[in-house]
């Protein structure tokens, strides 16, 4: 079954007449005999729109109840059962009432299209999903109902329903859109003249882009290479030289003369990287193009004029702007120049502007020799093999009595030519071929010692030798260069892959990345420079190497701009053009790493601020409740004792004094934990590490708990530990106190210790309710009390202080489940140096 057609009436704002135009189209189709029905049309009480519904078949809507209110929606099942040829569905971006067949109305429309039904619908420009932020910035209203752009772009026909802002406001004022009580508010808010003008421009530009897509598709399908000047599209050819800025501004002025003009700046680089424009200048020109509303493109091409014309025809450009050649008069022996070639080959459908500039005729560098990419030592050996080699071979052959024959002599000279090509490239090979043919003619071709040749066969042999030598040299040179390029590209890809992977995984710091740059390009020093604005001085945000970083990018041997206010500066040597491609990637990644480090620093600072905020809030709560409770008890007991109205017995006085003592102890414990937590949070804990036995510390930590509430199991043969005894005692005391607090009555808490490698574990196991896995980390946070209802007293600082002190001792504190129920706190501390436990004696069955 063929898919149905979708026709959309697109408007800039409500009230421009989309629904009216859709109904008018329906009447025209009905008059032509088309089976057309109305599935859903909302007339919003507009009389003229409501009248247009007369004479059209309407499918009854489906009623849905939602939050005690009855709503009506399009009945998709009824439409599919009726299966008309054309169906009208208003408000494509509408969100259906919960309980409908689909969430969005455009999804209903997709079902109808799949069923082969043609759909006519409406939508406003503000409902397109990609324009939501733009519309909100214009109108101040965020559209909640949106439709994906792709749904609208796939429409077979899009018709813009346009109306001037003044006419739309008059229609609004006459009450033809909203009810009279809403007119004034609408005119002063959403329907302001500026809003409507901006929305109208959005709609016109969106439709223009869609029409341009249709045009490109048609040209591609019908293979139309001729340029159709539907609107001015100007291509600027850049060389990377300073004249590019002049060309860009000239092109922008040309674009302003025609409505909808567009500027496309293109820089064409050779794929071999032998010639390259200034990266800094290209970055400046890219910024200039974008500021003037154009776009920048970077393409590869072996033949610059052909690539420029191909790009211009590919984007359906109408004009090309190029600069006057920078060549001097004698340099035209290398060719007519890019501008002249483009002008000749452009054809009648493409205008070429050759713009003069200050750099014209000032000269340009000579074409780079292909051999320049080879190492100097290889070039020297190539020339030695190509020139000195034939001379030595001639000397050898002329002083040897054995006559090999002309054919064998030719092969020997051909071998030297191939060797010259492999070592030094094409030019030494050509010189070897020419020099070898002269030597063969003079010394080995009768008559010898003359450049004449008696036998015509020898003429053929020498000519074939020369041709074969040149051909083989060219092929060998080309293969060698392709191998070199492939190896280089593979190395570049490996470097970039490693770079991207390490940066994305967050493994690379800025200094490590700069060091990688220095090693990769064999530089003496690398620095990343940054400044706030064009007038501010440069500052060094990171540097590596033996030399001091340059104060400005201009002072470095190589500088690679990163945006407008950042640059990568390298000192040591000047890099060839092909190395700058990889350097540009390193520079971009350096900026990313720097931004990530700053964001991490800001996030860490924000986290500390948030943590401090939370701690201050919890501290206020603790002061207001947990600290005031013992104070209230102490105050009440003291007041009672000082009262003259009551004579207290000795037992009563002892009880009141015990209450005062207990309250004071509670206050001392709470304040001690608060001070300890403050020391941990501010990083002012300074542990005094010394070697000590656990049986000297752990028993001291159990003083504050009832004697029968803890069972201690500390082996005497445990190695000594390197800790701060005071901090370790406080950690163990807080852990044991927490375990006793949650342990059932009559069940003792088990405190045991064991050696494990270079660590000693202290395990405190209780039989309490335990803690779920997802909450085990949270219980170590300050002011956290599991279930928010602990038994006994406390502000939730005990375990937080215990972990903080454990980490200051170089240990860890974690929570585990106790087998059979409950929770076990595992405190690990480092073993003292030279006191590692002896390996246990294992049974023979285990060791074998």
XYZ file of C-alpha atoms in Angstrom, residues 363-829:
467
model
C 55.747 37.814 -4.638
C 55.012 34.379 -3.328
C 57.174 31.429 -2.423
C 58.390 29.096 -5.122
C 56.596 25.771 -5.437
C 57.938 23.388 -2.830
C 60.068 20.652 -4.302
C 58.659 17.201 -3.812
C 61.971 16.046 -2.455
C 61.865 18.613 0.299
C 59.808 16.250 2.404
C 62.596 13.695 2.465
C 65.354 13.870 5.024
C 68.468 15.784 4.006
C 70.693 12.753 4.465
C 68.486 10.651 2.144
C 68.576 13.359 -0.541
C 72.379 13.524 -0.330
C 72.706 9.740 -0.646
C 70.269 9.841 -3.575
C 72.415 12.332 -5.447
C 75.538 10.330 -4.656
C 73.929 7.154 -6.002
C 72.581 8.987 -9.057
C 75.700 10.940 -10.050
C 78.744 9.520 -8.304
C 77.476 5.935 -8.650
C 77.418 5.912 -12.494
C 80.904 7.493 -12.576
C 82.323 4.833 -10.272
C 80.548 2.088 -12.198
C 82.028 3.404 -15.456
C 85.492 3.495 -13.922
C 85.083 -0.082 -12.728
C 83.768 -1.446 -16.012
C 86.420 0.291 -18.109
C 89.260 -1.169 -16.017
C 87.969 -4.735 -15.958
C 88.938 -7.062 -18.749
C 85.580 -8.849 -18.698
C 83.175 -7.428 -21.277
C 79.574 -7.871 -20.040
C 77.924 -6.534 -23.140
C 75.805 -3.419 -23.639
C 72.605 -5.047 -22.321
C 74.189 -5.943 -18.992
C 75.817 -2.528 -18.756
C 72.415 -0.898 -19.266
C 70.914 -3.038 -16.458
C 73.691 -2.035 -14.064
C 73.152 1.656 -14.787
C 69.370 1.135 -14.424
C 69.982 -0.357 -10.967
C 71.759 2.812 -9.890
C 68.870 4.913 -11.209
C 66.347 2.890 -9.157
C 68.588 3.223 -6.082
C 68.741 6.994 -6.593
C 64.921 7.103 -6.769
C 64.555 5.059 -3.584
C 67.029 7.199 -1.667
C 66.620 10.745 -2.954
C 63.420 10.886 -4.931
C 62.648 11.769 -8.496
C 65.218 14.495 -9.269
C 68.329 12.418 -8.407
C 66.825 9.542 -10.413
C 66.279 11.722 -13.487
C 69.812 13.079 -13.189
C 71.089 9.507 -12.878
C 69.168 8.454 -16.000
C 70.515 11.378 -18.054
C 74.085 11.043 -16.805
C 74.041 7.251 -17.218
C 72.801 7.469 -20.814
C 75.672 9.854 -21.643
C 78.234 7.526 -20.031
C 76.794 4.491 -21.808
C 76.987 6.323 -25.118
C 80.563 7.575 -24.613
C 82.237 4.551 -23.044
C 80.229 1.458 -24.017
C 78.454 2.155 -27.324
C 80.553 1.805 -30.499
C 82.224 3.964 -31.592
C 83.523 4.589 -28.061
C 84.880 7.936 -26.910
C 82.296 9.614 -29.117
C 78.652 10.643 -28.661
C 77.774 9.166 -32.006
C 76.262 5.690 -32.371
C 77.085 3.481 -35.304
C 74.602 0.660 -34.827
C 70.890 1.674 -34.903
C 70.145 -1.162 -32.451
C 72.301 0.573 -29.860
C 70.291 3.761 -30.387
C 67.145 1.843 -29.572
C 68.819 0.289 -26.509
C 69.887 3.677 -25.134
C 66.490 5.267 -25.797
C 64.737 2.331 -24.134
C 67.150 2.609 -21.220
C 66.362 6.284 -20.773
C 62.606 5.734 -21.007
C 62.663 2.740 -18.667
C 64.909 4.557 -16.213
C 62.611 7.589 -16.106
C 59.475 5.430 -15.824
C 60.886 3.144 -13.153
C 62.249 6.123 -11.245
C 58.844 7.829 -11.328
C 57.008 4.707 -10.195
C 59.520 3.932 -7.449
C 59.491 7.538 -6.276
C 55.693 7.606 -6.248
C 55.496 4.319 -4.356
C 58.062 5.498 -1.837
C 56.149 8.716 -1.266
C 52.827 6.931 -0.928
C 54.448 4.610 1.605
C 55.827 7.602 3.448
C 52.439 9.299 3.414
C 50.682 6.158 4.600
C 53.148 5.691 7.436
C 52.791 9.320 8.416
C 49.011 9.212 8.297
C 49.023 6.027 10.365
C 51.262 7.690 12.917
C 48.999 10.747 12.946
C 45.898 8.602 13.392
C 47.515 6.674 16.252
C 48.524 9.908 17.952
C 45.068 11.448 17.518
C 43.333 8.250 18.621
C 45.443 8.034 21.758
C 44.978 11.731 22.394
C 41.204 11.675 21.978
C 40.807 8.512 24.028
C 42.920 9.709 26.929
C 41.256 13.117 27.020
C 37.745 11.690 26.815
C 38.528 9.268 29.619
C 39.876 12.141 31.688
C 43.290 10.523 32.082
C 45.341 13.438 30.718
C 46.259 16.507 32.739
C 47.329 19.727 31.057
C 51.011 19.241 31.909
C 50.908 15.651 30.630
C 49.309 16.784 27.378
C 51.868 19.555 26.868
C 54.657 17.074 27.577
C 53.121 14.782 24.967
C 53.218 17.674 22.467
C 56.866 18.363 23.274
C 57.832 14.714 22.820
C 55.779 14.235 19.651
C 57.268 17.227 17.824
C 60.743 17.091 19.477
C 60.495 20.657 20.798
C 62.471 22.299 23.605
C 59.471 23.803 25.326
C 55.694 24.047 25.010
C 53.400 26.571 26.681
C 49.681 27.323 26.624
C 49.078 31.083 26.623
C 45.803 32.806 27.383
C 44.393 36.313 27.688
C 41.024 37.792 28.587
C 40.686 40.169 25.618
C 42.619 41.610 22.692
C 44.098 44.377 24.877
C 45.092 42.246 27.860
C 48.606 40.736 28.159
C 49.182 37.038 27.623
C 49.491 34.785 30.658
C 50.961 31.279 30.780
C 48.434 28.708 32.035
C 50.807 25.765 31.684
C 54.264 24.997 30.317
C 56.799 22.168 30.049
C 60.397 21.984 28.866
C 63.787 23.398 29.715
C 63.292 26.884 28.300
C 61.239 29.679 29.824
C 57.843 30.057 28.127
C 57.493 32.887 25.613
C 55.569 35.949 26.755
C 53.620 36.160 23.474
C 52.755 33.711 20.686
C 54.755 35.867 18.287
C 57.924 35.174 20.285
C 57.672 31.394 19.812
C 59.082 29.393 16.917
C 55.632 27.878 16.298
C 52.302 29.198 17.530
C 48.921 27.583 17.053
C 45.873 29.751 17.880
C 42.991 28.184 19.805
C 40.057 30.527 19.413
C 40.529 34.261 19.883
C 42.185 34.380 23.305
C 44.317 31.244 23.574
C 47.381 29.944 21.747
C 49.800 27.017 21.939
C 53.416 28.236 21.732
C 56.329 25.903 20.889
C 60.038 26.685 21.098
C 62.836 24.764 19.436
C 62.325 24.654 15.681
C 59.936 25.567 12.881
C 57.439 22.841 12.013
C 56.598 21.850 8.440
C 53.074 22.470 7.189
C 51.916 18.863 7.462
C 52.764 18.751 11.172
C 50.410 21.620 11.888
C 47.350 19.422 11.303
C 48.221 17.239 14.263
C 49.385 20.261 16.260
C 45.978 21.879 15.728
C 44.320 18.814 17.240
C 46.683 18.956 20.223
C 45.931 22.653 20.665
C 42.178 22.073 20.627
C 42.512 19.240 23.128
C 44.691 21.407 25.359
C 41.893 23.964 25.503
C 39.421 21.196 26.327
C 41.649 19.821 29.099
C 42.133 23.300 30.556
C 38.385 23.935 30.512
C 37.729 20.559 32.104
C 40.256 21.191 34.865
C 38.684 24.553 35.585
C 35.209 23.063 35.596
C 36.391 20.321 37.941
C 37.932 22.925 40.220
C 34.733 24.964 40.170
C 32.655 21.851 40.774
C 34.881 20.855 43.689
C 34.633 24.357 45.116
C 30.855 24.289 44.669
C 30.721 20.858 46.287
C 32.701 22.081 49.275
C 30.450 25.111 49.577
C 27.370 22.900 49.383
C 28.859 20.488 51.917
C 29.708 23.352 54.223
C 26.215 24.716 53.784
C 24.716 21.355 54.645
C 26.975 20.934 57.642
C 26.127 24.420 58.910
C 22.429 23.672 58.535
C 22.808 20.357 60.352
C 24.949 22.032 63.005
C 22.199 24.555 63.673
C 19.751 21.683 63.999
C 22.120 19.888 66.367
C 22.637 22.998 68.459
C 18.904 23.667 68.560
C 18.050 20.131 69.700
C 20.821 17.730 70.583
C 22.936 20.248 72.472
C 20.027 21.990 74.164
C 18.555 18.716 75.469
C 21.397 17.926 77.929
C 21.648 21.631 78.779
C 17.962 21.650 79.670
C 18.457 18.606 81.904
C 21.454 20.192 83.629
C 19.564 23.469 84.041
C 16.529 21.688 85.538
C 18.654 19.664 87.981
C 20.648 22.708 89.106
C 17.456 24.756 89.556
C 15.918 21.985 91.607
C 18.959 21.687 93.861
C 19.060 25.423 94.461
C 15.356 25.634 95.210
C 14.553 26.569 98.879
C 10.972 25.372 98.650
C 11.816 21.683 98.631
C 14.069 19.724 100.934
C 15.712 17.017 98.872
C 16.715 13.734 100.411
C 20.229 12.410 99.997
C 18.960 9.932 97.414
C 17.182 12.691 95.439
C 20.242 14.938 95.549
C 22.441 12.072 94.371
C 20.057 11.384 91.491
C 19.966 15.039 90.447
C 23.766 15.264 90.601
C 24.013 12.083 88.542
C 21.698 13.683 85.984
C 23.942 16.752 85.887
C 27.017 14.574 85.425
C 25.342 12.539 82.699
C 24.237 15.692 80.858
C 27.719 17.146 81.160
C 29.229 13.941 79.775
C 26.783 14.025 76.865
C 27.666 17.637 76.162
C 31.366 16.865 76.345
C 30.950 13.966 73.933
C 28.843 15.974 71.462
C 31.139 18.974 71.522
C 34.157 16.705 71.151
C 32.668 15.133 68.040
C 31.757 18.551 66.632
C 35.301 19.796 67.163
C 36.757 16.605 65.685
C 34.492 16.895 62.628
C 35.499 20.524 62.217
C 39.172 19.509 62.267
C 38.544 16.812 59.652
C 36.549 19.159 57.391
C 39.116 21.950 57.550
C 42.106 19.622 57.133
C 43.769 20.745 60.344
C 44.290 17.207 61.706
C 48.041 16.590 62.069
C 48.644 12.928 62.981
C 51.741 12.029 64.990
C 52.575 8.604 63.569
C 54.465 6.156 65.759
C 54.745 2.407 66.176
C 52.407 0.889 68.759
C 50.636 -2.367 69.628
C 46.889 -2.575 69.216
C 46.400 -3.970 72.711
C 47.683 -0.637 74.031
C 45.046 1.371 72.147
C 41.868 -0.673 71.690
C 41.173 -1.350 75.391
C 41.444 2.389 76.085
C 38.731 3.007 73.474
C 36.233 0.808 75.386
C 36.224 2.884 78.578
C 33.007 4.701 77.691
C 30.849 1.576 77.134
C 29.466 -0.931 79.683
C 31.885 -3.718 80.519
C 29.582 -6.573 79.531
C 28.590 -5.001 76.202
C 31.822 -5.802 74.335
C 33.837 -8.976 73.758
C 37.474 -8.220 72.891
C 39.563 -10.609 70.759
C 43.017 -9.104 70.019
C 45.730 -11.748 69.381
C 49.022 -11.097 71.117
C 51.105 -11.977 68.045
C 49.696 -9.168 65.894
C 52.370 -6.953 64.318
C 52.790 -3.388 65.475
C 50.959 -0.656 63.576
C 52.128 2.804 62.477
C 49.364 5.184 63.596
C 48.537 8.181 65.741
C 47.360 6.449 68.956
C 44.983 9.269 69.883
C 43.255 9.321 66.491
C 43.011 5.518 66.375
C 41.529 5.446 69.885
C 38.892 8.030 68.898
C 38.024 6.047 65.743
C 37.598 2.754 67.598
C 35.666 4.436 70.425
C 33.149 5.995 68.029
C 32.721 2.724 66.106
C 32.187 0.665 69.274
C 29.800 3.244 70.721
C 27.729 3.167 67.530
C 27.665 -0.650 67.538
C 26.595 -0.839 71.192
C 23.885 1.720 70.530
C 22.248 -0.442 67.847
C 23.061 -3.887 69.310
C 20.178 -5.829 70.920
C 20.126 -5.980 74.715
C 22.033 -8.967 76.057
C 24.067 -9.392 72.841
C 27.714 -8.291 73.170
C 29.573 -6.500 70.369
C 32.575 -8.461 69.078
C 35.803 -6.481 68.569
C 38.465 -8.590 66.845
C 41.692 -7.967 64.936
C 43.787 -9.843 62.386
C 46.793 -9.262 60.130
C 46.378 -9.205 56.357
C 49.536 -8.541 54.322
C 50.870 -5.099 55.208
C 47.597 -4.114 56.931
C 45.883 -4.902 60.216
C 42.099 -5.168 60.288
C 39.971 -4.250 63.317
C 36.438 -5.638 62.945
C 33.565 -4.414 65.141
C 30.522 -6.691 64.629
C 27.041 -6.089 66.022
C 23.731 -7.929 65.728
C 21.587 -4.881 65.125
C 19.151 -4.201 62.275
C 21.968 -3.624 59.781
C 22.053 -1.145 56.895
C 21.042 -1.713 53.251
C 23.841 -1.686 50.698
C 22.668 1.573 49.118
C 22.906 3.318 52.520
C 26.302 1.993 53.621
C 28.223 4.966 52.211
C 25.748 7.547 53.493
C 26.174 6.565 57.128
C 29.727 7.922 57.043
C 28.558 11.402 56.052
C 28.305 14.080 58.767
C 24.985 14.393 60.589
C 23.647 11.177 59.078
C 21.665 8.852 61.364
C 20.232 5.826 59.635
C 16.467 5.894 59.693
C 16.722 9.372 61.310
C 15.723 7.744 64.618
C 18.796 6.421 66.446
C 18.650 4.845 69.791
C 20.208 6.981 72.450
C 21.789 10.331 71.822
C 24.065 11.823 69.188
C 24.065 14.095 66.176
C 25.286 11.599 63.592
C 28.966 12.527 63.680
C 30.538 9.432 65.253
C 31.146 7.388 62.098
C 32.080 10.459 60.049
C 34.765 11.360 62.597
C 35.903 7.727 62.778
C 36.411 7.516 59.007
C 38.138 10.890 58.883
C 40.613 9.885 61.589
C 41.119 6.470 59.968
C 42.060 8.120 56.670
C 44.428 10.519 58.468
C 46.156 7.412 59.825
C 46.533 6.067 56.286
C 43.771 3.511 56.782
C 40.191 2.919 55.694
C 36.806 2.375 57.317
C 34.038 0.460 55.541
C 30.794 -1.246 56.464
C 29.920 -4.892 55.781
C 27.005 -7.143 56.644
C 27.490 -9.388 59.670
C 26.785 -13.033 58.800
C 23.477 -13.927 60.455
C 22.348 -10.286 60.640
C 23.780 -6.997 61.761
C 26.634 -4.808 60.561
C 30.402 -5.090 60.800
C 32.694 -2.059 60.682
C 36.099 -2.919 59.162
C 38.888 -0.540 60.169
C 42.256 -1.138 58.444
C 45.530 0.503 59.499
